[in-house]
Short mmCIF file of C-alpha atoms in Angstrom, two decimals:
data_model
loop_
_atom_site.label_atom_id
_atom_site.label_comp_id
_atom_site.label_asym_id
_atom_site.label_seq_id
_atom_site.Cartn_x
_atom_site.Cartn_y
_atom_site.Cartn_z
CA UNK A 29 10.56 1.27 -22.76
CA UNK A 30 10.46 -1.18 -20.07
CA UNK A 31 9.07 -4.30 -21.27
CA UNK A 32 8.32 -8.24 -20.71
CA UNK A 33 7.29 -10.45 -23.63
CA UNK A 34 6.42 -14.26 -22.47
CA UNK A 35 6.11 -17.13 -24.94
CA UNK A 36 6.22 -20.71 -24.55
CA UNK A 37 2.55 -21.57 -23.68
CA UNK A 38 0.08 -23.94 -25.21
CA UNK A 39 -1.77 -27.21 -24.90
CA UNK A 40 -0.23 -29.76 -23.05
CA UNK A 41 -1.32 -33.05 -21.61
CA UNK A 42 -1.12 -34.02 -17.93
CA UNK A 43 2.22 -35.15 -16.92
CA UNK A 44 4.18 -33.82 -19.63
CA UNK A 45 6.38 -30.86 -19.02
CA UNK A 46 6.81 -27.08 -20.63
CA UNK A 47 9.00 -24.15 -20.34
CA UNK A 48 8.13 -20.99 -20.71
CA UNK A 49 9.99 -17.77 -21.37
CA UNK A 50 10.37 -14.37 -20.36
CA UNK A 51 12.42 -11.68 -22.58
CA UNK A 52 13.34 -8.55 -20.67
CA UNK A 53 13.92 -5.20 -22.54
CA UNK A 54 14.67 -1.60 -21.88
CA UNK A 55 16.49 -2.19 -18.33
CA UNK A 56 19.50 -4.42 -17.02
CA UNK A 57 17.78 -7.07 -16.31
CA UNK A 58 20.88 -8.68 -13.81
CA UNK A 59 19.89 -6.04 -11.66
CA UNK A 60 16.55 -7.15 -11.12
CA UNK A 61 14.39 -9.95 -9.21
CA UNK A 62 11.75 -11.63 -11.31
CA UNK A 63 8.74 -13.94 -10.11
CA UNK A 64 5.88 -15.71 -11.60
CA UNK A 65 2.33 -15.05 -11.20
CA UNK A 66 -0.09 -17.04 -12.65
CA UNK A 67 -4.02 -16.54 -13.21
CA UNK A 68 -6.39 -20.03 -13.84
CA UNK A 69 -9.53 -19.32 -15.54
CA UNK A 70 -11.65 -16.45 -14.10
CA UNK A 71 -9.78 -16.84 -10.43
CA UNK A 72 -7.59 -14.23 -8.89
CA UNK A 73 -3.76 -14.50 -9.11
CA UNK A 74 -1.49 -16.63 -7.46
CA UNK A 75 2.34 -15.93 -6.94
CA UNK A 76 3.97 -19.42 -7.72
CA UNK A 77 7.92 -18.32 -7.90
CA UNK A 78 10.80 -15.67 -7.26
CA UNK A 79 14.13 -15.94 -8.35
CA UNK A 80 17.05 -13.45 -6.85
CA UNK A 81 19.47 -11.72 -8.83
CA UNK A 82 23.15 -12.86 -8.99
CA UNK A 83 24.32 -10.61 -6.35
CA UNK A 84 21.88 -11.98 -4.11
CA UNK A 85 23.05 -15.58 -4.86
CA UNK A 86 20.52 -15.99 -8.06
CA UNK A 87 18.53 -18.53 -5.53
CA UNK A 88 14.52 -19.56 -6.73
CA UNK A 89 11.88 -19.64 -4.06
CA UNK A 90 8.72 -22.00 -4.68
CA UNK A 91 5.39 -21.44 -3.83
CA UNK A 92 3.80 -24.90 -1.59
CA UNK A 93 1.63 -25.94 -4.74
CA UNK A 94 4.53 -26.26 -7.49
CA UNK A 95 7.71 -26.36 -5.29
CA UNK A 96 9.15 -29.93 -6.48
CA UNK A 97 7.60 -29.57 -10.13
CA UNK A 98 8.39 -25.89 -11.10
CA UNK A 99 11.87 -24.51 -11.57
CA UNK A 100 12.74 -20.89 -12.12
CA UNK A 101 16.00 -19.59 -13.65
CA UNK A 102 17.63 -16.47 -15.31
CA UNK A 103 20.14 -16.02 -18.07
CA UNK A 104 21.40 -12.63 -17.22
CA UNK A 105 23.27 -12.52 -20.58
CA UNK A 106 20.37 -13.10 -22.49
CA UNK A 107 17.83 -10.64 -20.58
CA UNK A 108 15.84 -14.11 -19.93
CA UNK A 109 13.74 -15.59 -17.14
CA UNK A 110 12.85 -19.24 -17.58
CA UNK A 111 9.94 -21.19 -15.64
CA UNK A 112 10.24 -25.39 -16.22
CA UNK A 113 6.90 -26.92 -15.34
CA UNK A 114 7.14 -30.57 -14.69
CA UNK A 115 4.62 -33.29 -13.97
CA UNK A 116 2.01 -30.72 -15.15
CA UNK A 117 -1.69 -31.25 -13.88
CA UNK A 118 -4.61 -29.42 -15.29
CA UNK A 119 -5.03 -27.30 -11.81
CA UNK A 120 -1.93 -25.94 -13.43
CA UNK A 121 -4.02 -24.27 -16.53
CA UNK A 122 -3.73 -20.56 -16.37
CA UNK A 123 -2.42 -17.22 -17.85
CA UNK A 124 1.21 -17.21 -16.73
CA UNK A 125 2.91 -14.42 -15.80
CA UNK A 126 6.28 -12.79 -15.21
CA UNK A 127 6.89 -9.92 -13.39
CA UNK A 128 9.75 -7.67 -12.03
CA UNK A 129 10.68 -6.75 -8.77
CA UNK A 130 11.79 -3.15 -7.62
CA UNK A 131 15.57 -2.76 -8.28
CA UNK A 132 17.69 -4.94 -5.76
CA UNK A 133 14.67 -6.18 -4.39
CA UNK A 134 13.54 -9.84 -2.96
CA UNK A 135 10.41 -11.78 -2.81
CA UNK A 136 9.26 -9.46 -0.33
CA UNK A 137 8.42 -6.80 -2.40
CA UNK A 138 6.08 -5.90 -5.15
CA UNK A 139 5.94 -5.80 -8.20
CA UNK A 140 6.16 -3.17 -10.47
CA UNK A 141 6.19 -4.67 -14.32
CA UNK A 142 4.34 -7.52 -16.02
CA UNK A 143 4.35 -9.48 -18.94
CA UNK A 144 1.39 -9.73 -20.85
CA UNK A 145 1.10 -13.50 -19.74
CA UNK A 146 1.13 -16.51 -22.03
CA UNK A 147 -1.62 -19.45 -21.59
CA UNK A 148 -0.91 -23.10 -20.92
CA UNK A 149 -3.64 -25.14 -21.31
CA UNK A 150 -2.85 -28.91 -19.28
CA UNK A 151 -5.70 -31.19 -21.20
CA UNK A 152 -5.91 -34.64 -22.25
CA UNK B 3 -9.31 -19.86 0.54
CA UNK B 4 -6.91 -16.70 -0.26
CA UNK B 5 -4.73 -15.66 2.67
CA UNK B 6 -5.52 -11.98 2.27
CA UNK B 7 -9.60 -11.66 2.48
CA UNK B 8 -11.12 -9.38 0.14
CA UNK B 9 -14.56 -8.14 -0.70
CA UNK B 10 -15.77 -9.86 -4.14
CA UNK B 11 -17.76 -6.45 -5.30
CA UNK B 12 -18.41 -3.11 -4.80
CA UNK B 13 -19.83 -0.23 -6.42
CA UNK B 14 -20.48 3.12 -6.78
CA UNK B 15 -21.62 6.15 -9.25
CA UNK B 16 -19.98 8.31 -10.76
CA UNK B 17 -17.66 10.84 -8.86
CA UNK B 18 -18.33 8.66 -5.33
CA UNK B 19 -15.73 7.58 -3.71
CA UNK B 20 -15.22 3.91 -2.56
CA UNK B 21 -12.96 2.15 -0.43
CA UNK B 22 -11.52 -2.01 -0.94
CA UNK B 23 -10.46 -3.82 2.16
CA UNK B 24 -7.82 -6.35 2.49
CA UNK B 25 -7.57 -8.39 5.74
CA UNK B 26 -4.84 -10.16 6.72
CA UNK B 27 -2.64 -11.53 10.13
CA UNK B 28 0.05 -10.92 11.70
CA UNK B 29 2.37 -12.95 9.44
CA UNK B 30 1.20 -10.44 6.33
CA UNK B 31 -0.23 -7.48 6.13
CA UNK B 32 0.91 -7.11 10.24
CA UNK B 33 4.51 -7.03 9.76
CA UNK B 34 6.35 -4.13 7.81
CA UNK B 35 6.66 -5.76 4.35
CA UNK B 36 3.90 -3.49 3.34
CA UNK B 37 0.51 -3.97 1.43
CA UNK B 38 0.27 -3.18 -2.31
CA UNK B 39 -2.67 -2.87 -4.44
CA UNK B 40 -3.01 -3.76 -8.40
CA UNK B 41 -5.31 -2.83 -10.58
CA UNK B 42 -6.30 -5.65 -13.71
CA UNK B 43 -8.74 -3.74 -16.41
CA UNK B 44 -10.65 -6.68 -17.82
CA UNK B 45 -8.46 -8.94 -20.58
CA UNK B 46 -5.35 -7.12 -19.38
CA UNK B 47 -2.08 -7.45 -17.10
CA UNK B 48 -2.11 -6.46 -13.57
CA UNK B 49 -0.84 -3.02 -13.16
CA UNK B 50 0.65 -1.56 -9.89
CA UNK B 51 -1.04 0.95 -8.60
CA UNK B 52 0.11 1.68 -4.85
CA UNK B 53 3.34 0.06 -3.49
CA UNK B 54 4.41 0.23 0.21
CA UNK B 55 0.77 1.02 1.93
CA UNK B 56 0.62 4.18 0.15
CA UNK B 57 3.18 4.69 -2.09
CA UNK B 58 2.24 5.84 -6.20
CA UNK B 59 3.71 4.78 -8.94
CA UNK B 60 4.66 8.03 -11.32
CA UNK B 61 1.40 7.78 -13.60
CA UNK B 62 -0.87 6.78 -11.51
CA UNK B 63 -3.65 9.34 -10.74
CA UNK B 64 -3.73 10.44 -6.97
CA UNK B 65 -7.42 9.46 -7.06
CA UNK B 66 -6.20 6.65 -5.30
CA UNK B 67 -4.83 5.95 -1.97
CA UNK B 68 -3.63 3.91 0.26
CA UNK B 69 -3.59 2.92 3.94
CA UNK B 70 -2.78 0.09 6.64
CA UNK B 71 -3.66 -0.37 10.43
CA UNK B 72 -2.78 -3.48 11.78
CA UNK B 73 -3.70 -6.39 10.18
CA UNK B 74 -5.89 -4.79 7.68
CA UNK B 75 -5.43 -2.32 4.53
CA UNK B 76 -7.31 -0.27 2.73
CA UNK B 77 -7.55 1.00 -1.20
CA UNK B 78 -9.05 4.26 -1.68
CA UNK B 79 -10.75 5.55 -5.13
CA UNK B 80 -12.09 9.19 -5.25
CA UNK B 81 -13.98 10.76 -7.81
CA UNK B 82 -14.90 7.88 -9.39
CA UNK B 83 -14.48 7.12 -13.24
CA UNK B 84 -15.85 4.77 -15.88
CA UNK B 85 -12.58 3.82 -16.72
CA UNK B 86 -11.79 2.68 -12.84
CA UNK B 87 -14.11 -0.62 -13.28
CA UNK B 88 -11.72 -3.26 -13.12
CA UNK B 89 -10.61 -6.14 -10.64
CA UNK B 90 -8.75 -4.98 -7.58
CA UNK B 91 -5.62 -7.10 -5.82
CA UNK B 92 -4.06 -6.18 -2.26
CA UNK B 93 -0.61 -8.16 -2.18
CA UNK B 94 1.82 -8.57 0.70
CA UNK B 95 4.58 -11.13 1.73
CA UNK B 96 3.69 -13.64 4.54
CA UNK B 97 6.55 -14.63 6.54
CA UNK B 98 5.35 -17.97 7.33
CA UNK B 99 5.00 -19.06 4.13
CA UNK B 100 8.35 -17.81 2.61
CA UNK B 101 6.12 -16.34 -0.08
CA UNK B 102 4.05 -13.27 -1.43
CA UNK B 103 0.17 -13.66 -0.91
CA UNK B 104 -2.64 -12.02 -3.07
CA UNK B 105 -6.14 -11.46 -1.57
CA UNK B 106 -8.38 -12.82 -4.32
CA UNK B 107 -9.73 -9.77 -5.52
CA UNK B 108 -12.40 -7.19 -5.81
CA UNK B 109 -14.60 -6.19 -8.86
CA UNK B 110 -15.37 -2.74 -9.08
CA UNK B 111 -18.32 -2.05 -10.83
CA UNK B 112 -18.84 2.11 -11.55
CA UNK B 113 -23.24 2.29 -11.58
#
């Protein structure tokens, strides 16, 4: 079964910093782009990240509102995608999700599995 | 202020059939990176549920449909169920942001 777990969210104050995790199952997960979504509070979502797969140089694209604080990277070897949020401000509270991209796809396409989504609460 | 406009309701009865719009520009939903729809039952992960403009994923009922003209898109539920209430995304990839957009979403609400 194709599956995405994340983990790694909490409370957090402003200006502290968090990584969260996403563990891949029942594919290759080399083979595959990932992104993050993530959903505040009773809002829609917002796509904040995209990383490529090795192949494709294994390069991380930023949405405007977290490039500079957020970085996104995979350990193929591990099945794991990784999002680092730095500098965290409590516009930043949401459900966060990861999700997969179609096989050998980019940033330009949908996508077709998602975690359940872990929420990070930034609060003082 | 999402990039991709939606409606923030609509409704229908039982067995009706209802349509969600999604407008966009020229730098989205215009070019030919596609529109695609998810559907998020309350307390739950977004689910896709039409990839490409009109493309199903295996599982998903052919009750719904898709279509794009332009700059705008359209989601298509027929026969109408209970179990369709839920919040509806359109999704697309905007060349001038580097980035995929979401419209911000329609609640479906089955009378």
């Amino acid at each position: 079964e194709v599956q995405l777990v994340e983990s790694g969210g909490g409370l957090v104050q402003p200006g502290r910093s968090l990584r969260l995790s996403c563990r891949a199952s029942g594919f290759t997960f080399g083979d595959y782009a990932m992104s993050w979504v993530r959903q505040a509070p009773g809002k829609g979502l917002e796509w904040i990240g995209f990383i490529r797969i090795k192949a494709y140089g294994g390069t991380p694209e930023y949405a405007a509102s977290v490039k500079g604080r957020f970085i996104i990277s995979r350990d193929d070897s591990k099945s794991i995608a990784y999002l680092q949020m730095n500098s965290l401000k409590t516009e930043d509270t949401a459900v966060y999700y990861c999700s997969r991209h179609p096989l050998y796809g980019d940033v330009s396409n949908w996508f077709d599995t998602w975690g359940q989504g872990t929420l990070v609460t930034v609060s003082s | 202020q999402s990039v991709l406009t939606q409606p923030p309701s609509v409704s229908g009865a039982p067995g009706q059939r209802v349509t969600i719009s999604c407008t966009g520009s020229n730098s989205n939903i215009g070019t030919n990176y596609g529109i695609h729809w998810y559907q998020q039952l309350p307390g739950t992960a977004p689910k896709l549920l039409i990839y490409g403009n009109n493309n199903r994923p295996s599982g998903v009922p052919d009750r719904f449909s898709g279509s794009q003209s332009g700059t705008s898109a359209s989601l298509a539920i027929t026969g109408l169920q209970a179990e369709d209430e839920a919040h509806y995304y359109c999704q697309s990839y905007d060349s001038s942001l580097s980035g995929s957009v979401f419209g911000g979403g329609t609640k479906l609400t089955v009378l």
